[in-house]
mmCIF file of C-alpha atoms in Angstrom:
data_model
loop_
_atom_site.group_PDB
_atom_site.id
_atom_site.type_symbol
_atom_site.label_atom_id
_atom_site.label_comp_id
_atom_site.label_asym_id
_atom_site.label_seq_id
_atom_site.Cartn_x
_atom_site.Cartn_y
_atom_site.Cartn_z
ATOM 1 C CA UNK A 1 0.000 0.000 0.000
ATOM 2 C CA UNK A 2 2.935 2.317 0.439
ATOM 3 C CA UNK A 3 4.689 2.036 -2.906
ATOM 4 C CA UNK A 4 5.140 5.631 -4.044
ATOM 5 C CA UNK A 5 2.900 6.673 -6.903
ATOM 6 C CA UNK A 6 3.923 9.718 -8.920
ATOM 7 C CA UNK A 7 1.020 11.941 -9.920
ATOM 8 C CA UNK A 8 1.027 14.909 -12.327
ATOM 9 C CA UNK A 9 -1.634 17.590 -11.963
ATOM 10 C CA UNK A 10 -1.772 19.398 -15.301
ATOM 11 C CA UNK A 11 -3.980 22.471 -15.679
ATOM 12 C CA UNK A 12 -4.895 23.656 -19.150
ATOM 13 C CA UNK A 13 -7.565 23.085 -21.761
ATOM 14 C CA UNK A 14 -8.148 19.361 -21.194
ATOM 15 C CA UNK A 15 -8.950 16.809 -18.544
ATOM 16 C CA UNK A 16 -12.010 15.486 -16.751
ATOM 17 C CA UNK A 17 -12.046 18.137 -13.997
ATOM 18 C CA UNK A 18 -13.399 21.623 -14.667
ATOM 19 C CA UNK A 19 -11.658 24.293 -12.599
ATOM 20 C CA UNK A 20 -14.334 26.373 -10.855
ATOM 21 C CA UNK A 21 -12.017 28.790 -9.084
ATOM 22 C CA UNK A 22 -8.432 29.297 -7.976
ATOM 23 C CA UNK A 23 -7.854 31.295 -4.793
ATOM 24 C CA UNK A 24 -4.515 32.274 -3.288
ATOM 25 C CA UNK A 25 -4.825 31.753 0.486
ATOM 26 C CA UNK A 26 -1.252 32.792 1.193
ATOM 27 C CA UNK A 27 1.448 33.937 -1.231
ATOM 28 C CA UNK A 28 1.240 33.813 -4.989
ATOM 29 C CA UNK A 29 -1.700 32.209 -6.805
ATOM 30 C CA UNK A 30 -1.606 29.841 -9.778
ATOM 31 C CA UNK A 31 -2.582 30.981 -13.273
ATOM 32 C CA UNK A 32 -6.224 30.526 -14.300
ATOM 33 C CA UNK A 33 -7.033 27.509 -16.439
ATOM 34 C CA UNK A 34 -10.182 25.748 -17.655
ATOM 35 C CA UNK A 35 -9.500 22.093 -16.866
ATOM 36 C CA UNK A 36 -7.300 19.800 -14.849
ATOM 37 C CA UNK A 37 -5.924 16.468 -15.962
ATOM 38 C CA UNK A 38 -4.441 13.992 -13.468
ATOM 39 C CA UNK A 39 -1.847 11.656 -14.922
ATOM 40 C CA UNK A 40 -0.076 8.969 -12.945
ATOM 41 C CA UNK A 41 3.511 8.077 -13.718
ATOM 42 C CA UNK A 42 6.938 9.610 -13.615
ATOM 43 C CA UNK A 43 6.952 11.001 -17.150
ATOM 44 C CA UNK A 44 5.941 14.650 -17.299
ATOM 45 C CA UNK A 45 2.784 15.326 -19.221
ATOM 46 C CA UNK A 46 3.574 16.907 -22.594
ATOM 47 C CA UNK A 47 3.752 20.600 -21.815
ATOM 48 C CA UNK A 48 1.943 21.789 -24.942
ATOM 49 C CA UNK A 49 -1.371 23.311 -24.024
ATOM 50 C CA UNK A 50 -0.835 23.226 -20.265
ATOM 51 C CA UNK A 51 -0.901 26.347 -18.157
ATOM 52 C CA UNK A 52 0.810 24.804 -15.143
ATOM 53 C CA UNK A 53 1.817 21.377 -13.981
ATOM 54 C CA UNK A 54 2.512 20.157 -10.468
ATOM 55 C CA UNK A 55 4.008 16.780 -9.616
ATOM 56 C CA UNK A 56 4.228 14.840 -6.377
ATOM 57 C CA UNK A 57 4.435 11.312 -5.074
ATOM 58 C CA UNK A 58 2.504 9.402 -2.461
ATOM 59 C CA UNK A 59 4.405 7.755 0.360
ATOM 60 C CA UNK A 60 4.554 6.884 4.011
ATOM 61 C CA UNK A 61 2.777 9.128 6.525
ATOM 62 C CA UNK A 62 5.433 10.985 8.485
ATOM 63 C CA UNK A 63 3.548 12.018 11.643
ATOM 64 C CA UNK A 64 0.693 9.542 12.064
ATOM 65 C CA UNK A 65 1.018 6.954 14.827
ATOM 66 C CA UNK A 66 -0.225 3.421 14.480
ATOM 67 C CA UNK A 67 -3.440 3.952 16.539
ATOM 68 C CA UNK A 68 -4.176 7.156 14.627
ATOM 69 C CA UNK A 69 -3.701 5.387 11.319
ATOM 70 C CA UNK A 70 -5.938 2.499 12.365
ATOM 71 C CA UNK A 71 -8.681 4.982 13.291
ATOM 72 C CA UNK A 72 -8.372 6.724 9.909
ATOM 73 C CA UNK A 73 -8.301 3.526 7.862
ATOM 74 C CA UNK A 74 -11.427 2.267 9.645
ATOM 75 C CA UNK A 75 -13.557 5.124 8.292
ATOM 76 C CA UNK A 76 -11.862 6.742 5.307
ATOM 77 C CA UNK A 77 -13.275 6.511 1.781
ATOM 78 C CA UNK A 78 -11.354 5.879 -1.446
ATOM 79 C CA UNK A 79 -10.942 8.347 -4.304
ATOM 80 C CA UNK A 80 -13.166 7.904 -7.334
ATOM 81 C CA UNK A 81 -16.576 7.526 -5.670
ATOM 82 C CA UNK A 82 -19.340 8.212 -8.186
ATOM 83 C CA UNK A 83 -21.059 10.741 -5.887
ATOM 84 C CA UNK A 84 -17.853 12.663 -5.123
ATOM 85 C CA UNK A 85 -18.045 15.019 -8.098
ATOM 86 C CA UNK A 86 -16.419 17.952 -6.280
ATOM 87 C CA UNK A 87 -12.702 18.172 -5.665
ATOM 88 C CA UNK A 88 -10.038 20.476 -4.313
ATOM 89 C CA UNK A 89 -6.327 20.560 -5.055
ATOM 90 C CA UNK A 90 -4.485 22.405 -2.303
ATOM 91 C CA UNK A 91 -0.758 22.928 -2.905
ATOM 92 C CA UNK A 92 1.131 24.119 0.168
ATOM 93 C CA UNK A 93 4.658 25.256 0.915
ATOM 94 C CA UNK A 94 5.892 25.545 4.499
ATOM 95 C CA UNK A 95 8.577 28.003 5.521
ATOM 96 C CA UNK A 96 12.197 27.471 6.522
ATOM 97 C CA UNK A 97 11.315 27.699 10.229
ATOM 98 C CA UNK A 98 9.116 24.597 9.875
ATOM 99 C CA UNK A 99 11.775 22.580 8.075
ATOM 100 C CA UNK A 100 14.390 23.641 10.605
ATOM 101 C CA UNK A 101 12.373 21.993 13.379
ATOM 102 C CA UNK A 102 13.316 18.483 14.485
ATOM 103 C CA UNK A 103 10.904 15.587 13.893
ATOM 104 C CA UNK A 104 9.515 15.607 17.467
ATOM 105 C CA UNK A 105 8.966 19.380 17.358
ATOM 106 C CA UNK A 106 7.086 19.111 14.051
ATOM 107 C CA UNK A 107 4.952 16.254 15.380
ATOM 108 C CA UNK A 108 4.102 18.239 18.540
ATOM 109 C CA UNK A 109 2.903 21.225 16.532
ATOM 110 C CA UNK A 110 1.195 19.076 13.882
ATOM 111 C CA UNK A 111 -0.905 16.934 16.177
ATOM 112 C CA UNK A 112 -0.520 17.574 19.901
ATOM 113 C CA UNK A 113 -1.115 21.312 19.445
ATOM 114 C CA UNK A 114 -2.823 21.708 16.049
ATOM 115 C CA UNK A 115 -4.842 18.445 15.979
ATOM 116 C CA UNK A 116 -4.328 18.103 12.239
ATOM 117 C CA UNK A 117 -5.126 14.371 12.171
ATOM 118 C CA UNK A 118 -8.048 14.717 14.580
ATOM 119 C CA UNK A 119 -9.608 17.572 12.590
ATOM 120 C CA UNK A 120 -9.340 15.613 9.328
ATOM 121 C CA UNK A 121 -10.878 12.596 11.043
ATOM 122 C CA UNK A 122 -14.022 14.589 11.837
ATOM 123 C CA UNK A 123 -14.783 14.839 8.111
ATOM 124 C CA UNK A 124 -14.391 11.158 7.226
ATOM 125 C CA UNK A 125 -15.696 9.443 5.215
ATOM 126 C CA UNK A 126 -17.377 12.409 3.469
ATOM 127 C CA UNK A 127 -14.055 13.911 2.392
ATOM 128 C CA UNK A 128 -11.609 11.512 0.701
ATOM 129 C CA UNK A 129 -8.038 12.669 0.376
ATOM 130 C CA UNK A 130 -4.635 11.745 -0.981
ATOM 131 C CA UNK A 131 -1.388 13.460 0.004
ATOM 132 C CA UNK A 132 1.468 13.870 -2.476
ATOM 133 C CA UNK A 133 4.954 14.915 -1.377
ATOM 134 C CA UNK A 134 6.946 17.219 -3.619
ATOM 135 C CA UNK A 135 9.597 18.767 -1.379
ATOM 136 C CA UNK A 136 12.916 17.906 -2.988
ATOM 137 C CA UNK A 137 11.500 17.780 -6.518
ATOM 138 C CA UNK A 138 12.411 21.399 -7.159
ATOM 139 C CA UNK A 139 8.878 22.731 -7.652
ATOM 140 C CA UNK A 140 7.260 25.624 -5.807
ATOM 141 C CA UNK A 141 5.385 23.518 -3.210
ATOM 142 C CA UNK A 142 6.103 20.926 -0.508
ATOM 143 C CA UNK A 143 2.758 19.092 -0.601
ATOM 144 C CA UNK A 144 -0.152 18.652 -2.990
ATOM 145 C CA UNK A 145 -3.310 17.390 -1.319
ATOM 146 C CA UNK A 146 -6.202 16.174 -3.445
ATOM 147 C CA UNK A 147 -9.674 16.001 -1.886
ATOM 148 C CA UNK A 148 -12.920 14.546 -3.286
ATOM 149 C CA UNK A 149 -16.413 14.990 -1.851
ATOM 150 C CA UNK A 150 -20.043 15.113 -2.866
ATOM 151 C CA UNK A 151 -21.584 18.578 -3.544
ATOM 152 C CA UNK A 152 -23.578 18.415 -0.296
ATOM 153 C CA UNK A 153 -20.333 18.013 1.702
ATOM 154 C CA UNK A 154 -18.810 21.257 0.432
ATOM 155 C CA UNK A 155 -19.738 23.357 3.454
ATOM 156 C CA UNK A 156 -18.303 20.711 5.781
ATOM 157 C CA UNK A 157 -15.135 20.680 3.679
ATOM 158 C CA UNK A 158 -14.883 24.470 3.940
ATOM 159 C CA UNK A 159 -15.373 24.252 7.701
ATOM 160 C CA UNK A 160 -12.527 21.721 7.931
ATOM 161 C CA UNK A 161 -10.178 24.039 6.031
ATOM 162 C CA UNK A 162 -11.149 26.948 8.251
ATOM 163 C CA UNK A 163 -10.290 24.945 11.372
ATOM 164 C CA UNK A 164 -6.965 23.784 9.929
ATOM 165 C CA UNK A 165 -6.003 27.290 8.790
ATOM 166 C CA UNK A 166 -6.573 28.600 12.325
ATOM 167 C CA UNK A 167 -4.014 26.216 13.839
ATOM 168 C CA UNK A 168 -0.469 26.860 15.017
ATOM 169 C CA UNK A 169 0.752 24.556 12.243
ATOM 170 C CA UNK A 170 -0.600 26.970 9.634
ATOM 171 C CA UNK A 171 1.664 29.752 10.971
ATOM 172 C CA UNK A 172 4.377 27.879 9.082
ATOM 173 C CA UNK A 173 2.504 27.862 5.760
ATOM 174 C CA UNK A 174 4.029 30.487 3.480
ATOM 175 C CA UNK A 175 2.172 29.614 0.283
ATOM 176 C CA UNK A 176 -1.222 27.985 -0.146
ATOM 177 C CA UNK A 177 -3.507 27.899 -3.163
ATOM 178 C CA UNK A 178 -7.040 26.502 -3.120
ATOM 179 C CA UNK A 179 -8.164 25.076 -6.480
ATOM 180 C CA UNK A 180 -11.787 23.915 -6.642
ATOM 181 C CA UNK A 181 -13.034 21.565 -9.316
ATOM 182 C CA UNK A 182 -16.076 19.677 -10.575
ATOM 183 C CA UNK A 183 -15.910 16.429 -12.491
ATOM 184 C CA UNK A 184 -17.286 16.813 -16.018
ATOM 185 C CA UNK A 185 -15.918 13.704 -17.676
ATOM 186 C CA UNK A 186 -19.290 12.865 -19.162
ATOM 187 C CA UNK A 187 -19.631 16.241 -20.843
ATOM 188 C CA UNK A 188 -19.047 16.481 -24.568
ATOM 189 C CA UNK M 1 20.103 24.655 6.309
ATOM 190 C CA UNK M 2 17.257 22.413 5.246
ATOM 191 C CA UNK M 3 16.654 23.526 1.678
ATOM 192 C CA UNK M 4 16.722 20.310 -0.332
ATOM 193 C CA UNK M 5 19.826 19.860 -2.460
ATOM 194 C CA UNK M 6 19.630 17.384 -5.336
ATOM 195 C CA UNK M 7 22.788 15.345 -5.815
ATOM 196 C CA UNK M 8 23.682 13.003 -8.702
ATOM 197 C CA UNK M 9 26.199 10.227 -8.084
ATOM 198 C CA UNK M 10 27.478 9.218 -11.516
ATOM 199 C CA UNK M 11 29.821 6.226 -11.838
ATOM 200 C CA UNK M 12 31.864 5.827 -15.000
ATOM 201 C CA UNK M 13 35.198 6.893 -16.390
ATOM 202 C CA UNK M 14 35.427 10.356 -14.842
ATOM 203 C CA UNK M 15 35.208 12.201 -11.569
ATOM 204 C CA UNK M 16 37.465 12.988 -8.626
ATOM 205 C CA UNK M 17 36.707 9.792 -6.677
ATOM 206 C CA UNK M 18 38.360 6.490 -7.642
ATOM 207 C CA UNK M 19 36.144 3.491 -6.911
ATOM 208 C CA UNK M 20 38.190 0.989 -4.923
ATOM 209 C CA UNK M 21 35.517 -1.705 -4.592
ATOM 210 C CA UNK M 22 31.798 -2.320 -4.866
ATOM 211 C CA UNK M 23 30.293 -4.962 -2.580
ATOM 212 C CA UNK M 24 26.688 -6.139 -2.502
ATOM 213 C CA UNK M 25 25.741 -6.499 1.164
ATOM 214 C CA UNK M 26 22.170 -7.541 0.413
ATOM 215 C CA UNK M 27 20.445 -8.005 -2.955
ATOM 216 C CA UNK M 28 21.862 -7.040 -6.302
ATOM 217 C CA UNK M 29 25.174 -5.182 -6.649
ATOM 218 C CA UNK M 30 25.959 -2.205 -8.863
ATOM 219 C CA UNK M 31 28.072 -2.546 -12.011
ATOM 220 C CA UNK M 32 31.829 -2.004 -11.667
ATOM 221 C CA UNK M 33 33.173 1.401 -12.677
ATOM 222 C CA UNK M 34 36.452 3.276 -12.378
ATOM 223 C CA UNK M 35 35.409 6.679 -11.048
ATOM 224 C CA UNK M 36 32.570 8.526 -9.399
ATOM 225 C CA UNK M 37 31.498 12.065 -10.113
ATOM 226 C CA UNK M 38 29.198 13.961 -7.754
ATOM 227 C CA UNK M 39 27.115 16.653 -9.400
ATOM 228 C CA UNK M 40 24.686 18.894 -7.556
ATOM 229 C CA UNK M 41 21.510 20.069 -9.237
ATOM 230 C CA UNK M 42 18.280 18.693 -10.601
ATOM 231 C CA UNK M 43 19.474 18.152 -14.160
ATOM 232 C CA UNK M 44 20.638 14.582 -14.782
ATOM 233 C CA UNK M 45 24.279 14.257 -15.697
ATOM 234 C CA UNK M 46 24.663 13.474 -19.415
ATOM 235 C CA UNK M 47 24.405 9.701 -19.559
ATOM 236 C CA UNK M 48 27.181 9.192 -22.124
ATOM 237 C CA UNK M 49 30.095 7.426 -20.531
ATOM 238 C CA UNK M 50 28.374 6.663 -17.245
ATOM 239 C CA UNK M 51 27.878 3.132 -15.986
ATOM 240 C CA UNK M 52 25.212 4.003 -13.435
ATOM 241 C CA UNK M 53 23.751 7.105 -11.921
ATOM 242 C CA UNK M 54 21.885 7.524 -8.645
ATOM 243 C CA UNK M 55 20.066 10.669 -7.591
ATOM 244 C CA UNK M 56 18.729 11.824 -4.262
ATOM 245 C CA UNK M 57 17.951 14.976 -2.325
ATOM 246 C CA UNK M 58 18.848 16.184 1.123
ATOM 247 C CA UNK M 59 16.065 17.196 3.464
ATOM 248 C CA UNK M 60 14.733 17.236 6.974
ATOM 249 C CA UNK M 61 15.663 14.408 9.348
ATOM 250 C CA UNK M 62 12.584 12.251 9.858
ATOM 251 C CA UNK M 63 13.369 10.462 13.140
ATOM 252 C CA UNK M 64 15.823 12.665 15.015
ATOM 253 C CA UNK M 65 14.511 14.568 18.018
ATOM 254 C CA UNK M 66 15.664 18.054 18.933
ATOM 255 C CA UNK M 67 18.037 16.933 21.743
ATOM 256 C CA UNK M 68 19.495 14.235 19.502
ATOM 257 C CA UNK M 69 20.054 16.721 16.708
ATOM 258 C CA UNK M 70 21.719 19.214 19.062
ATOM 259 C CA UNK M 71 24.088 16.479 20.247
ATOM 260 C CA UNK M 72 24.978 15.573 16.640
ATOM 261 C CA UNK M 73 25.436 19.155 15.461
ATOM 262 C CA UNK M 74 27.761 19.856 18.398
ATOM 263 C CA UNK M 75 30.337 17.327 17.220
ATOM 264 C CA UNK M 76 29.769 16.491 13.557
ATOM 265 C CA UNK M 77 32.236 17.477 10.833
ATOM 266 C CA UNK M 78 31.448 18.888 7.380
ATOM 267 C CA UNK M 79 32.085 17.148 4.071
ATOM 268 C CA UNK M 80 35.162 18.190 2.116
ATOM 269 C CA UNK M 81 37.835 18.053 4.855
ATOM 270 C CA UNK M 82 41.307 17.853 3.277
ATOM 271 C CA UNK M 83 42.288 14.817 5.363
ATOM 272 C CA UNK M 84 39.079 12.884 4.598
ATOM 273 C CA UNK M 85 40.319 11.272 1.388
ATOM 274 C CA UNK M 86 38.324 8.055 1.868
ATOM 275 C CA UNK M 87 34.612 7.824 1.177
ATOM 276 C CA UNK M 88 31.756 5.365 1.027
ATOM 277 C CA UNK M 89 28.502 5.589 -0.890
ATOM 278 C CA UNK M 90 25.927 3.234 0.615
ATOM 279 C CA UNK M 91 22.629 3.002 -1.277
ATOM 280 C CA UNK M 92 19.882 1.213 0.657
ATOM 281 C CA UNK M 93 16.366 0.060 -0.063
ATOM 282 C CA UNK M 94 14.043 -0.983 2.747
ATOM 283 C CA UNK M 95 11.267 -3.510 2.238
ATOM 284 C CA UNK M 96 7.492 -3.081 2.110
ATOM 285 C CA UNK M 97 7.132 -4.176 5.751
ATOM 286 C CA UNK M 98 9.195 -1.154 6.834
ATOM 287 C CA UNK M 99 7.193 1.317 4.770
ATOM 288 C CA UNK M 100 3.936 -0.193 6.004
ATOM 289 C CA UNK M 101 4.857 0.706 9.586
ATOM 290 C CA UNK M 102 3.474 3.908 11.092
ATOM 291 C CA UNK M 103 5.822 6.764 12.001
ATOM 292 C CA UNK M 104 5.970 5.875 15.707
ATOM 293 C CA UNK M 105 6.679 2.213 14.940
ATOM 294 C CA UNK M 106 9.518 3.151 12.587
ATOM 295 C CA UNK M 107 10.990 5.537 15.149
ATOM 296 C CA UNK M 108 10.852 2.866 17.874
ATOM 297 C CA UNK M 109 12.741 0.375 15.747
ATOM 298 C CA UNK M 110 15.142 3.003 14.353
ATOM 299 C CA UNK M 111 16.298 4.485 17.636
ATOM 300 C CA UNK M 112 14.747 3.027 20.792
ATOM 301 C CA UNK M 113 15.607 -0.523 19.715
ATOM 302 C CA UNK M 114 18.344 -0.199 17.059
ATOM 303 C CA UNK M 115 20.144 2.915 18.395
ATOM 304 C CA UNK M 116 20.868 4.125 14.876
ATOM 305 C CA UNK M 117 21.491 7.730 15.926
ATOM 306 C CA UNK M 118 23.470 6.732 19.013
ATOM 307 C CA UNK M 119 25.721 4.355 17.053
ATOM 308 C CA UNK M 120 26.445 7.016 14.413
ATOM 309 C CA UNK M 121 27.215 9.512 17.168
ATOM 310 C CA UNK M 122 30.018 7.276 18.477
ATOM 311 C CA UNK M 123 31.958 7.864 15.236
ATOM 312 C CA UNK M 124 31.729 11.653 15.143
ATOM 313 C CA UNK M 125 33.554 13.747 14.112
ATOM 314 C CA UNK M 126 35.815 11.191 12.386
ATOM 315 C CA UNK M 127 33.081 10.106 9.964
ATOM 316 C CA UNK M 128 31.227 12.909 8.163
ATOM 317 C CA UNK M 129 28.004 11.979 6.441
ATOM 318 C CA UNK M 130 25.193 13.305 4.280
ATOM 319 C CA UNK M 131 21.887 11.534 3.744
ATOM 320 C CA UNK M 132 20.009 11.798 0.431
ATOM 321 C CA UNK M 133 16.407 10.654 0.075
ATOM 322 C CA UNK M 134 15.343 8.988 -3.152
ATOM 323 C CA UNK M 135 12.171 7.084 -2.306
ATOM 324 C CA UNK M 136 9.536 8.414 -4.683
ATOM 325 C CA UNK M 137 12.019 9.269 -7.422
ATOM 326 C CA UNK M 138 11.511 5.922 -9.135
ATOM 327 C CA UNK M 139 15.062 4.613 -8.745
ATOM 328 C CA UNK M 140 16.122 1.320 -7.172
ATOM 329 C CA UNK M 141 16.957 2.720 -3.700
ATOM 330 C CA UNK M 142 15.287 4.657 -0.870
ATOM 331 C CA UNK M 143 18.407 6.342 0.563
ATOM 332 C CA UNK M 144 21.908 7.210 -0.577
ATOM 333 C CA UNK M 145 24.293 7.938 2.270
ATOM 334 C CA UNK M 146 27.672 9.491 1.537
ATOM 335 C CA UNK M 147 30.426 9.196 4.147
ATOM 336 C CA UNK M 148 33.886 10.815 4.239
ATOM 337 C CA UNK M 149 36.750 9.927 6.611
ATOM 338 C CA UNK M 150 40.521 9.901 6.830
ATOM 339 C CA UNK M 151 42.312 6.655 5.925
ATOM 340 C CA UNK M 152 43.125 5.990 9.592
ATOM 341 C CA UNK M 153 39.405 6.043 10.457
ATOM 342 C CA UNK M 154 38.533 3.227 8.061
ATOM 343 C CA UNK M 155 38.518 0.455 10.661
ATOM 344 C CA UNK M 156 36.296 2.560 12.927
ATOM 345 C CA UNK M 157 33.963 3.179 9.972
ATOM 346 C CA UNK M 158 33.814 -0.571 9.261
ATOM 347 C CA UNK M 159 33.036 -1.239 12.924
ATOM 348 C CA UNK M 160 30.178 1.279 12.776
ATOM 349 C CA UNK M 161 28.668 -0.448 9.742
ATOM 350 C CA UNK M 162 28.980 -3.828 11.445
ATOM 351 C CA UNK M 163 27.059 -2.542 14.460
ATOM 352 C CA UNK M 164 24.330 -0.970 12.328
ATOM 353 C CA UNK M 165 23.947 -4.087 10.165
ATOM 354 C CA UNK M 166 23.388 -6.196 13.293
ATOM 355 C CA UNK M 167 20.375 -4.130 14.400
ATOM 356 C CA UNK M 168 16.672 -4.903 14.172
ATOM 357 C CA UNK M 169 16.326 -1.980 11.742
ATOM 358 C CA UNK M 170 18.547 -3.782 9.251
ATOM 359 C CA UNK M 171 16.095 -6.725 9.114
ATOM 360 C CA UNK M 172 14.067 -4.351 6.918
ATOM 361 C CA UNK M 173 16.917 -3.654 4.480
ATOM 362 C CA UNK M 174 16.335 -5.631 1.307
ATOM 363 C CA UNK M 175 19.099 -4.120 -0.826
ATOM 364 C CA UNK M 176 22.372 -2.568 0.264
ATOM 365 C CA UNK M 177 25.514 -1.878 -1.735
ATOM 366 C CA UNK M 178 28.782 -0.646 -0.231
ATOM 367 C CA UNK M 179 30.879 1.459 -2.624
ATOM 368 C CA UNK M 180 34.306 2.499 -1.322
ATOM 369 C CA UNK M 181 36.262 5.343 -2.836
ATOM 370 C CA UNK M 182 39.463 7.359 -2.583
ATOM 371 C CA UNK M 183 39.789 10.959 -3.652
ATOM 372 C CA UNK M 184 42.260 11.333 -6.521
ATOM 373 C CA UNK M 185 41.357 14.791 -7.793
ATOM 374 C CA UNK M 186 45.017 15.810 -7.927
ATOM 375 C CA UNK M 187 46.000 12.887 -10.118
ATOM 376 C CA UNK M 188 46.669 13.508 -13.764
#
């Protein structure tokens, strides 16, 4: 289950996800585009016709303890549910002060003080998510998180983001963009 | 200090490090080559003339606590010391069982039971080291560790490896290659 999967998020004219809006929460935004394509694999998507492209890879969770993971796995939903036609792509970069912290200091802020895992747990299984790491790949972000939910869960999703953004952990976020999407793969 | 640095280790006919021997400790070896070049930056080294090339990036330490890091920083030596003309490149891949563990389980095996940090500390400052992550980059290894030491520290370095390889953590290592090198950059 933990074999890294490389995923390219390519915004441009094509792809099954229509971009509804792009909002800069902190720092610079991303350029407007009509659609988003999601392509798995380490080869970059051909750049012709794309406005921007972000790449990351899945991998081991770096703060979650075994009991926390068991609790998440027991209730979380997979990506690709038919009813989950809304999505969000939230690229984040944390600042140097965060990365200068030791592992135990980051864990303390992440969960003991900010309750990141616990807050996310409150919105399961309505909100499905997949985290992609990209620190070290040379791009402008450290993480790309992809969320999927049904239209009726959007206000709950927004409430979750509001709680997370009010935490101590978020003091270390220096760039965050919120891209909202709707699946239109059946449209002509 | 924690901005990721991408490093390419390119074995072939050129480079300032002469490869003295390549030993497979576990799993498949790497092909023999005469020299190793170390090139920083995200562009791959031109593949002409290279026998193999491994790439990784530096980054935050994922198990070390703040007190442990302070103790390391207080005594560790930098790379590039004039007297440290011996080096080792040790690429490692851990198995699926390791990556399926949660963060706290990995930490417990890594330090509380295997004393990885404590063992390494015993050989500071004689052995300088830099860890490069490569899990997620699609190559055959998860980590590339580069060590530099003076010729008279070689037996201590070997003793350190012997202690590490006898730990519980090493039960999760499914591939390990030990490449030993000598700096010959002043040779014609």
